[in-house]
Amino acid sequence: MLGTGAEDPTLQYALPKMGPVSMFASIAVADVVEDGEVQEGRTEISADTLSFGAKADLSIADMGSAWISGGFEATPAEGEDGHLVFGAGASMSGFTGKIVAGSQSRDANADGEDQDRDQFAISAGYSAGQMGVTVFYRDSDFKTAKEALGAGFSWSLGGGASLKAGFTNWPAQTEGAEDMQAADLGVTFSF
C-alpha cells in the first residue's frame, strides 16, 4: 500500500525511535508529466513524491503485540490532493490480523463525477507448529481488478524448506464478465 512513506523510496530518513513510536519521511522518483501526459522513460525526484509516516508498536498485556500506523503521501498528478493511509495489526497466541485503509481525493471529471479513490484490505492468519493459514480480502479503486479474496497455506518441511499453496479470486466487475482465479503450489527454500 502507498502512503506510508516507505514504498520503494529513493531516499528515506528515519527519526530516532521515541519509545514505541517510529517516524520517517521519504522521497521517491516519479514519472515526468507534461501537459497531462506521462513522458515515457523520464523520471524525476520531486517534492510531489514526498511521504511522511509514523508507526507505534505496542504490547498487549504480555499476550502479544500490536501496531498502528498512519501516513500521508503527496501525489505528483494534477488534481490530486494526496493519499492518506492508516493501518493496524495485532499478533497473539499464533493468531495475526491486519487492516489497512486509504483514501485519495481527486478533482471531479468533466461530467462532474466524483473521482476519489479508496482502498481497504484485511487479513487474518494462524500458525501452529509446522502449519500456517492466511486469508485476505482487498477492495481498491487503485487497481483494475477492484476486489480480491484469497487464502494461503504453508507447511514447514524442515531444513529451511516449506510447502506453500495459495488461491485468489477476483470477482467480475461488470455485468456478463466472469470471475478470475489463480492458484499456486510450490516448495520454497531458505538458507
C-alpha atoms as an extended CHARMM CRD file, in Angstrom:
* protein
*
       191  EXT
         1         1  MET       CA              0.0000000000        0.0000000000        0.0000000000  PROA      1               0.0000000000
         2         2  LEU       CA              1.1720000000        3.5010000000       -0.7350000000  PROA      2               0.0000000000
         3         3  GLY       CA              1.0810000000        6.4140000000        1.6240000000  PROA      3               0.0000000000
         4         4  THR       CA              3.2650000000        5.1040000000        4.4460000000  PROA      4               0.0000000000
         5         5  GLY       CA              6.4310000000        6.8640000000        3.3460000000  PROA      5               0.0000000000
         6         6  ALA       CA              8.2090000000        3.5630000000        2.8180000000  PROA      6               0.0000000000
         7         7  GLU       CA              7.0050000000        2.4410000000       -0.6200000000  PROA      7               0.0000000000
         8         8  ASP       CA             10.1970000000        1.9280000000       -2.6440000000  PROA      8               0.0000000000
         9         9  PRO       CA             11.7750000000        5.2050000000       -1.5100000000  PROA      9               0.0000000000
        10        10  THR       CA             14.7580000000        6.7210000000       -3.2980000000  PROA      10              0.0000000000
        11        11  LEU       CA             15.8220000000        8.3850000000       -0.0570000000  PROA      11              0.0000000000
        12        12  GLN       CA             14.3840000000        7.8100000000        3.4190000000  PROA      12              0.0000000000
        13        13  TYR       CA             15.1080000000        9.4980000000        6.7290000000  PROA      13              0.0000000000
        14        14  ALA       CA             14.0160000000        7.8170000000        9.9630000000  PROA      14              0.0000000000
        15        15  LEU       CA             13.9160000000        9.8700000000       13.1530000000  PROA      15              0.0000000000
        16        16  PRO       CA             15.3650000000        8.2610000000       16.2890000000  PROA      16              0.0000000000
        17        17  LYS       CA             12.7480000000        5.9690000000       17.8200000000  PROA      17              0.0000000000
        18        18  MET       CA             10.8030000000        7.6350000000       20.6440000000  PROA      18              0.0000000000
        19        19  GLY       CA              9.5850000000        4.8640000000       22.9220000000  PROA      19              0.0000000000
        20        20  PRO       CA              7.2850000000        2.6850000000       20.8110000000  PROA      20              0.0000000000
        21        21  VAL       CA              6.9040000000        5.3080000000       18.0390000000  PROA      21              0.0000000000
        22        22  SER       CA              8.8880000000        5.3830000000       14.7910000000  PROA      22              0.0000000000
        23        23  MET       CA              8.5900000000        8.2900000000       12.3410000000  PROA      23              0.0000000000
        24        24  PHE       CA             10.0840000000        8.7470000000        8.9030000000  PROA      24              0.0000000000
        25        25  ALA       CA              9.9610000000       10.7370000000        5.6950000000  PROA      25              0.0000000000
        26        26  SER       CA             10.9130000000        9.6500000000        2.2040000000  PROA      26              0.0000000000
        27        27  ILE       CA             11.1800000000       10.9600000000       -1.3050000000  PROA      27              0.0000000000
        28        28  ALA       CA             10.8890000000        8.8040000000       -4.4200000000  PROA      28              0.0000000000
        29        29  VAL       CA             11.3010000000        9.0050000000       -8.1640000000  PROA      29              0.0000000000
        30        30  ALA       CA              8.1530000000        9.8890000000      -10.1210000000  PROA      30              0.0000000000
        31        31  ASP       CA              7.2780000000        9.8420000000      -13.8120000000  PROA      31              0.0000000000
        32        32  VAL       CA              7.6670000000       13.1780000000      -15.5880000000  PROA      32              0.0000000000
        33        33  VAL       CA              4.2440000000       14.5330000000      -16.5930000000  PROA      33              0.0000000000
        34        34  GLU       CA              3.9350000000       17.3020000000      -19.1890000000  PROA      34              0.0000000000
        35        35  ASP       CA              0.6030000000       18.6810000000      -20.4160000000  PROA      35              0.0000000000
        36        36  GLY       CA             -1.1730000000       15.8500000000      -18.6020000000  PROA      36              0.0000000000
        37        37  GLU       CA              0.8390000000       13.1510000000      -20.4240000000  PROA      37              0.0000000000
        38        38  VAL       CA              3.3340000000       10.7780000000      -18.8020000000  PROA      38              0.0000000000
        39        39  GLN       CA              6.6850000000       11.0970000000      -20.5780000000  PROA      39              0.0000000000
        40        40  GLU       CA              7.9480000000        7.5630000000      -21.2720000000  PROA      40              0.0000000000
        41        41  GLY       CA             11.3850000000        6.7990000000      -19.8690000000  PROA      41              0.0000000000
        42        42  ARG       CA             11.6490000000       10.0730000000      -17.9530000000  PROA      42              0.0000000000
        43        43  THR       CA             11.6420000000       10.2930000000      -14.1670000000  PROA      43              0.0000000000
        44        44  GLU       CA             12.4900000000       12.9540000000      -11.6370000000  PROA      44              0.0000000000
        45        45  ILE       CA             12.9140000000       13.4380000000       -7.9140000000  PROA      45              0.0000000000
        46        46  SER       CA             10.2910000000       15.9140000000       -6.7840000000  PROA      46              0.0000000000
        47        47  ALA       CA              8.7600000000       17.2100000000       -3.5670000000  PROA      47              0.0000000000
        48        48  ASP       CA              5.4750000000       15.9640000000       -5.0430000000  PROA      48              0.0000000000
        49        49  THR       CA              6.5940000000       12.4340000000       -4.1720000000  PROA      49              0.0000000000
        50        50  LEU       CA              7.3130000000       13.2340000000       -0.5110000000  PROA      50              0.0000000000
        51        51  SER       CA              5.7950000000       10.8980000000        2.0820000000  PROA      51              0.0000000000
        52        52  PHE       CA              5.5110000000       11.0990000000        5.8530000000  PROA      52              0.0000000000
        53        53  GLY       CA              4.6870000000        8.1840000000        8.1090000000  PROA      53              0.0000000000
        54        54  ALA       CA              4.5810000000        7.0150000000       11.7130000000  PROA      54              0.0000000000
        55        55  LYS       CA              4.1980000000        3.6390000000       13.3850000000  PROA      55              0.0000000000
        56        56  ALA       CA              3.6580000000        2.6840000000       17.0240000000  PROA      56              0.0000000000
        57        57  ASP       CA              4.4900000000       -0.7970000000       18.3120000000  PROA      57              0.0000000000
        58        58  LEU       CA              2.5480000000       -1.8090000000       21.4230000000  PROA      58              0.0000000000
        59        59  SER       CA              2.3520000000       -4.8040000000       23.7340000000  PROA      59              0.0000000000
        60        60  ILE       CA             -0.9290000000       -6.4750000000       24.7070000000  PROA      60              0.0000000000
        61        61  ALA       CA             -0.6410000000       -7.3230000000       28.4000000000  PROA      61              0.0000000000
        62        62  ASP       CA              2.2090000000       -9.8090000000       27.8220000000  PROA      62              0.0000000000
        63        63  MET       CA             -0.0470000000      -11.7950000000       25.4540000000  PROA      63              0.0000000000
        64        64  GLY       CA              1.2130000000      -10.4610000000       22.1630000000  PROA      64              0.0000000000
        65        65  SER       CA              1.9640000000       -7.3130000000       20.2070000000  PROA      65              0.0000000000
        66        66  ALA       CA              0.0670000000       -4.7340000000       18.1740000000  PROA      66              0.0000000000
        67        67  TRP       CA              0.8690000000       -1.8030000000       15.9290000000  PROA      67              0.0000000000
        68        68  ILE       CA             -0.8810000000        1.2060000000       14.4710000000  PROA      68              0.0000000000
        69        69  SER       CA              0.4090000000        3.3760000000       11.6530000000  PROA      69              0.0000000000
        70        70  GLY       CA             -0.5270000000        6.3310000000        9.5290000000  PROA      70              0.0000000000
        71        71  GLY       CA              0.9790000000        8.1490000000        6.6200000000  PROA      71              0.0000000000
        72        72  PHE       CA              0.4940000000       10.8710000000        4.0340000000  PROA      72              0.0000000000
        73        73  GLU       CA              1.8670000000       10.8160000000        0.5160000000  PROA      73              0.0000000000
        74        74  ALA       CA              1.8620000000       13.8140000000       -1.7930000000  PROA      74              0.0000000000
        75        75  THR       CA              0.9290000000       12.8520000000       -5.3430000000  PROA      75              0.0000000000
        76        76  PRO       CA              2.5010000000       14.3400000000       -8.4730000000  PROA      76              0.0000000000
        77        77  ALA       CA             -0.6340000000       14.1100000000      -10.6360000000  PROA      77              0.0000000000
        78        78  GLU       CA             -2.5040000000       17.3510000000      -11.1960000000  PROA      78              0.0000000000
        79        79  GLY       CA             -5.9120000000       17.4410000000       -9.4970000000  PROA      79              0.0000000000
        80        80  GLU       CA             -4.9770000000       15.0150000000       -6.7120000000  PROA      80              0.0000000000
        81        81  ASP       CA             -4.7840000000       16.2350000000       -3.1180000000  PROA      81              0.0000000000
        82        82  GLY       CA             -2.6610000000       13.4820000000       -1.6110000000  PROA      82              0.0000000000
        83        83  HSD       CA             -3.0760000000        9.9920000000       -0.2560000000  PROA      83              0.0000000000
        84        84  LEU       CA             -3.8410000000        9.1920000000        3.4040000000  PROA      84              0.0000000000
        85        85  VAL       CA             -3.3180000000        5.6400000000        4.6900000000  PROA      85              0.0000000000
        86        86  PHE       CA             -3.9500000000        4.1270000000        8.1210000000  PROA      86              0.0000000000
        87        87  GLY       CA             -3.2450000000        0.6200000000        9.3530000000  PROA      87              0.0000000000
        88        88  ALA       CA             -3.4390000000       -1.5230000000       12.4560000000  PROA      88              0.0000000000
        89        89  GLY       CA             -2.4900000000       -5.0580000000       13.3130000000  PROA      89              0.0000000000
        90        90  ALA       CA             -2.1250000000       -7.4620000000       16.1970000000  PROA      90              0.0000000000
        91        91  SER       CA             -0.4450000000      -10.7720000000       16.9170000000  PROA      91              0.0000000000
        92        92  MET       CA             -1.0420000000      -13.1390000000       19.8300000000  PROA      92              0.0000000000
        93        93  SER       CA             -1.0780000000      -16.8880000000       20.5350000000  PROA      93              0.0000000000
        94        94  GLY       CA             -0.4310000000      -17.8080000000       16.9110000000  PROA      94              0.0000000000
        95        95  PHE       CA             -3.1440000000      -15.5150000000       15.5250000000  PROA      95              0.0000000000
        96        96  THR       CA             -2.3700000000      -12.4190000000       13.4440000000  PROA      96              0.0000000000
        97        97  GLY       CA             -4.6420000000       -9.7790000000       11.9760000000  PROA      97              0.0000000000
        98        98  LYS       CA             -4.1030000000       -6.6780000000        9.8900000000  PROA      98              0.0000000000
        99        99  ILE       CA             -6.3130000000       -3.9520000000        8.4640000000  PROA      99              0.0000000000
       100       100  VAL       CA             -5.3040000000       -1.0940000000        6.1550000000  PROA      100             0.0000000000
       101       101  ALA       CA             -7.4460000000        1.7070000000        4.6980000000  PROA      101             0.0000000000
       102       102  GLY       CA             -6.5340000000        4.5970000000        2.4470000000  PROA      102             0.0000000000
       103       103  SER       CA             -8.1540000000        7.4580000000        0.5750000000  PROA      103             0.0000000000
       104       104  GLN       CA             -7.0760000000        9.8590000000       -2.1410000000  PROA      104             0.0000000000
       105       105  SER       CA             -9.0260000000       12.9910000000       -3.0280000000  PROA      105             0.0000000000
       106       106  ARG       CA             -9.2340000000       13.8150000000       -6.7270000000  PROA      106             0.0000000000
       107       107  ASP       CA            -10.9400000000       16.5330000000       -8.7510000000  PROA      107             0.0000000000
       108       108  ALA       CA            -14.2400000000       15.6550000000      -10.4340000000  PROA      108             0.0000000000
       109       109  ASN       CA            -14.0810000000       14.7070000000      -14.0970000000  PROA      109             0.0000000000
       110       110  ALA       CA            -15.5380000000       16.7820000000      -16.9650000000  PROA      110             0.0000000000
       111       111  ASP       CA            -19.0170000000       15.3670000000      -16.2380000000  PROA      111             0.0000000000
       112       112  GLY       CA            -18.7920000000       16.3940000000      -12.5850000000  PROA      112             0.0000000000
       113       113  GLU       CA            -18.4920000000       12.8060000000      -11.3540000000  PROA      113             0.0000000000
       114       114  ASP       CA            -16.5980000000       12.1110000000       -8.1510000000  PROA      114             0.0000000000
       115       115  GLN       CA            -13.1260000000       10.7110000000       -8.8990000000  PROA      115             0.0000000000
       116       116  ASP       CA            -11.9360000000        9.9840000000       -5.3420000000  PROA      116             0.0000000000
       117       117  ARG       CA            -10.1160000000        6.6740000000       -4.8960000000  PROA      117             0.0000000000
       118       118  ASP       CA            -10.2400000000        4.4580000000       -1.8150000000  PROA      118             0.0000000000
       119       119  GLN       CA             -8.6220000000        1.2220000000       -0.7400000000  PROA      119             0.0000000000
       120       120  PHE       CA             -9.2790000000       -1.2730000000        2.0350000000  PROA      120             0.0000000000
       121       121  ALA       CA             -7.6080000000       -4.5490000000        2.9340000000  PROA      121             0.0000000000
       122       122  ILE       CA             -7.9520000000       -7.0110000000        5.7930000000  PROA      122             0.0000000000
       123       123  SER       CA             -6.1060000000      -10.2390000000        6.5230000000  PROA      123             0.0000000000
       124       124  ALA       CA             -6.0280000000      -12.8640000000        9.2440000000  PROA      124             0.0000000000
       125       125  GLY       CA             -3.6890000000      -15.7420000000        9.8650000000  PROA      125             0.0000000000
       126       126  TYR       CA             -2.9620000000      -18.5670000000       12.2400000000  PROA      126             0.0000000000
       127       127  SER       CA              0.1910000000      -20.6000000000       12.7250000000  PROA      127             0.0000000000
       128       128  ALA       CA              0.8580000000      -23.5970000000       14.9360000000  PROA      128             0.0000000000
       129       129  GLY       CA              3.8830000000      -25.8430000000       14.7850000000  PROA      129             0.0000000000
       130       130  GLN       CA              4.7050000000      -26.5010000000       11.1380000000  PROA      130             0.0000000000
       131       131  MET       CA              1.4200000000      -25.1430000000        9.7060000000  PROA      131             0.0000000000
       132       132  GLY       CA              0.3040000000      -21.6710000000        8.7130000000  PROA      132             0.0000000000
       133       133  VAL       CA             -3.0010000000      -20.4610000000        7.2140000000  PROA      133             0.0000000000
       134       134  THR       CA             -3.8640000000      -16.9630000000        5.9250000000  PROA      134             0.0000000000
       135       135  VAL       CA             -7.0000000000      -15.4070000000        4.4290000000  PROA      135             0.0000000000
       136       136  PHE       CA             -7.3670000000      -11.9100000000        2.9740000000  PROA      136             0.0000000000
       137       137  TYR       CA             -9.7930000000       -9.5270000000        1.2900000000  PROA      137             0.0000000000
       138       138  ARG       CA             -8.9350000000       -6.3800000000       -0.6910000000  PROA      138             0.0000000000
       139       139  ASP       CA            -11.0910000000       -3.6950000000       -2.3070000000  PROA      139             0.0000000000
       140       140  SER       CA             -9.1680000000       -0.9780000000       -4.1340000000  PROA      140             0.0000000000
       141       141  ASP       CA            -10.0770000000        1.7260000000       -6.6360000000  PROA      141             0.0000000000
       142       142  PHE       CA             -6.3550000000        1.9030000000       -7.4930000000  PROA      142             0.0000000000
       143       143  LYS       CA             -6.4500000000       -1.4320000000       -9.3380000000  PROA      143             0.0000000000
       144       144  THR       CA             -8.2380000000       -2.6240000000      -12.4790000000  PROA      144             0.0000000000
       145       145  ALA       CA             -9.3030000000       -5.8260000000      -10.6840000000  PROA      145             0.0000000000
       146       146  LYS       CA            -11.0070000000       -3.9310000000       -7.8720000000  PROA      146             0.0000000000
       147       147  GLU       CA            -11.7930000000       -6.7420000000       -5.4350000000  PROA      147             0.0000000000
       148       148  ALA       CA             -9.7900000000       -9.8040000000       -4.4520000000  PROA      148             0.0000000000
       149       149  LEU       CA            -10.3620000000      -12.5990000000       -1.9600000000  PROA      149             0.0000000000
       150       150  GLY       CA             -7.8240000000      -15.2940000000       -1.2450000000  PROA      150             0.0000000000
       151       151  ALA       CA             -6.2710000000      -17.8420000000        1.0790000000  PROA      151             0.0000000000
       152       152  GLY       CA             -2.8270000000      -19.2890000000        1.6100000000  PROA      152             0.0000000000
       153       153  PHE       CA             -1.4120000000      -22.3450000000        3.3290000000  PROA      153             0.0000000000
       154       154  SER       CA              2.1250000000      -23.2750000000        4.3390000000  PROA      154             0.0000000000
       155       155  TRP       CA              3.7280000000      -26.3520000000        5.8950000000  PROA      155             0.0000000000
       156       156  SER       CA              7.3140000000      -26.4070000000        7.1200000000  PROA      156             0.0000000000
       157       157  LEU       CA              9.2020000000      -29.4290000000        5.8130000000  PROA      157             0.0000000000
       158       158  GLY       CA             12.2610000000      -28.7280000000        7.9620000000  PROA      158             0.0000000000
       159       159  GLY       CA             15.7660000000      -27.7200000000        6.9540000000  PROA      159             0.0000000000
       160       160  GLY       CA             14.5820000000      -24.3610000000        5.5730000000  PROA      160             0.0000000000
       161       161  ALA       CA             12.0930000000      -25.9140000000        3.1220000000  PROA      161             0.0000000000
       162       162  SER       CA              8.3490000000      -25.1730000000        3.1150000000  PROA      162             0.0000000000
       163       163  LEU       CA              5.3960000000      -26.3200000000        1.0700000000  PROA      163             0.0000000000
       164       164  LYS       CA              3.2080000000      -23.3530000000        0.1240000000  PROA      164             0.0000000000
       165       165  ALA       CA             -0.1300000000      -23.0590000000       -1.6590000000  PROA      165             0.0000000000
       166       166  GLY       CA             -2.3960000000      -20.1390000000       -2.4440000000  PROA      166             0.0000000000
       167       167  PHE       CA             -5.6540000000      -19.2820000000       -4.1680000000  PROA      167             0.0000000000
       168       168  THR       CA             -7.0440000000      -15.8760000000       -5.1950000000  PROA      168             0.0000000000
       169       169  ASN       CA            -10.4220000000      -14.9650000000       -6.6960000000  PROA      169             0.0000000000
       170       170  TRP       CA            -11.1390000000      -11.6380000000       -8.4290000000  PROA      170             0.0000000000
       171       171  PRO       CA            -14.9330000000      -11.1580000000       -8.7120000000  PROA      171             0.0000000000
       172       172  ALA       CA            -16.2200000000       -9.8300000000      -12.0430000000  PROA      172             0.0000000000
       173       173  GLN       CA            -16.5880000000       -6.0460000000      -12.0390000000  PROA      173             0.0000000000
       174       174  THR       CA            -19.0510000000       -5.7150000000      -14.9200000000  PROA      174             0.0000000000
       175       175  GLU       CA            -22.2610000000       -7.4890000000      -15.8360000000  PROA      175             0.0000000000
       176       176  GLY       CA            -21.6680000000      -10.5040000000      -18.0410000000  PROA      176             0.0000000000
       177       177  ALA       CA            -17.9910000000      -10.7650000000      -17.1160000000  PROA      177             0.0000000000
       178       178  GLU       CA            -16.6060000000      -13.8330000000      -15.3880000000  PROA      178             0.0000000000
       179       179  ASP       CA            -14.6660000000      -14.1350000000      -12.1410000000  PROA      179             0.0000000000
       180       180  MET       CA            -10.9160000000      -14.6830000000      -12.4750000000  PROA      180             0.0000000000
       181       181  GLN       CA             -8.9660000000      -17.1310000000      -10.3540000000  PROA      181             0.0000000000
       182       182  ALA       CA             -5.3380000000      -18.0070000000       -9.7690000000  PROA      182             0.0000000000
       183       183  ALA       CA             -3.8000000000      -20.8630000000       -7.8040000000  PROA      183             0.0000000000
       184       184  ASP       CA             -0.2150000000      -21.6420000000       -6.9090000000  PROA      184             0.0000000000
       185       185  LEU       CA              1.5860000000      -24.5800000000       -5.3030000000  PROA      185             0.0000000000
       186       186  GLY       CA              5.2860000000      -24.9930000000       -4.7000000000  PROA      186             0.0000000000
       187       187  VAL       CA              8.1910000000      -25.5560000000       -2.3650000000  PROA      187             0.0000000000
       188       188  THR       CA             10.3340000000      -22.6930000000       -1.0680000000  PROA      188             0.0000000000
       189       189  PHE       CA             13.8480000000      -22.9220000000        0.3710000000  PROA      189             0.0000000000
       190       190  SER       CA             15.7360000000      -20.5850000000        2.6770000000  PROA      190             0.0000000000
       191       191  PHE       CA             19.3900000000      -20.9700000000        3.5540000000  PROA      191             0.0000000000
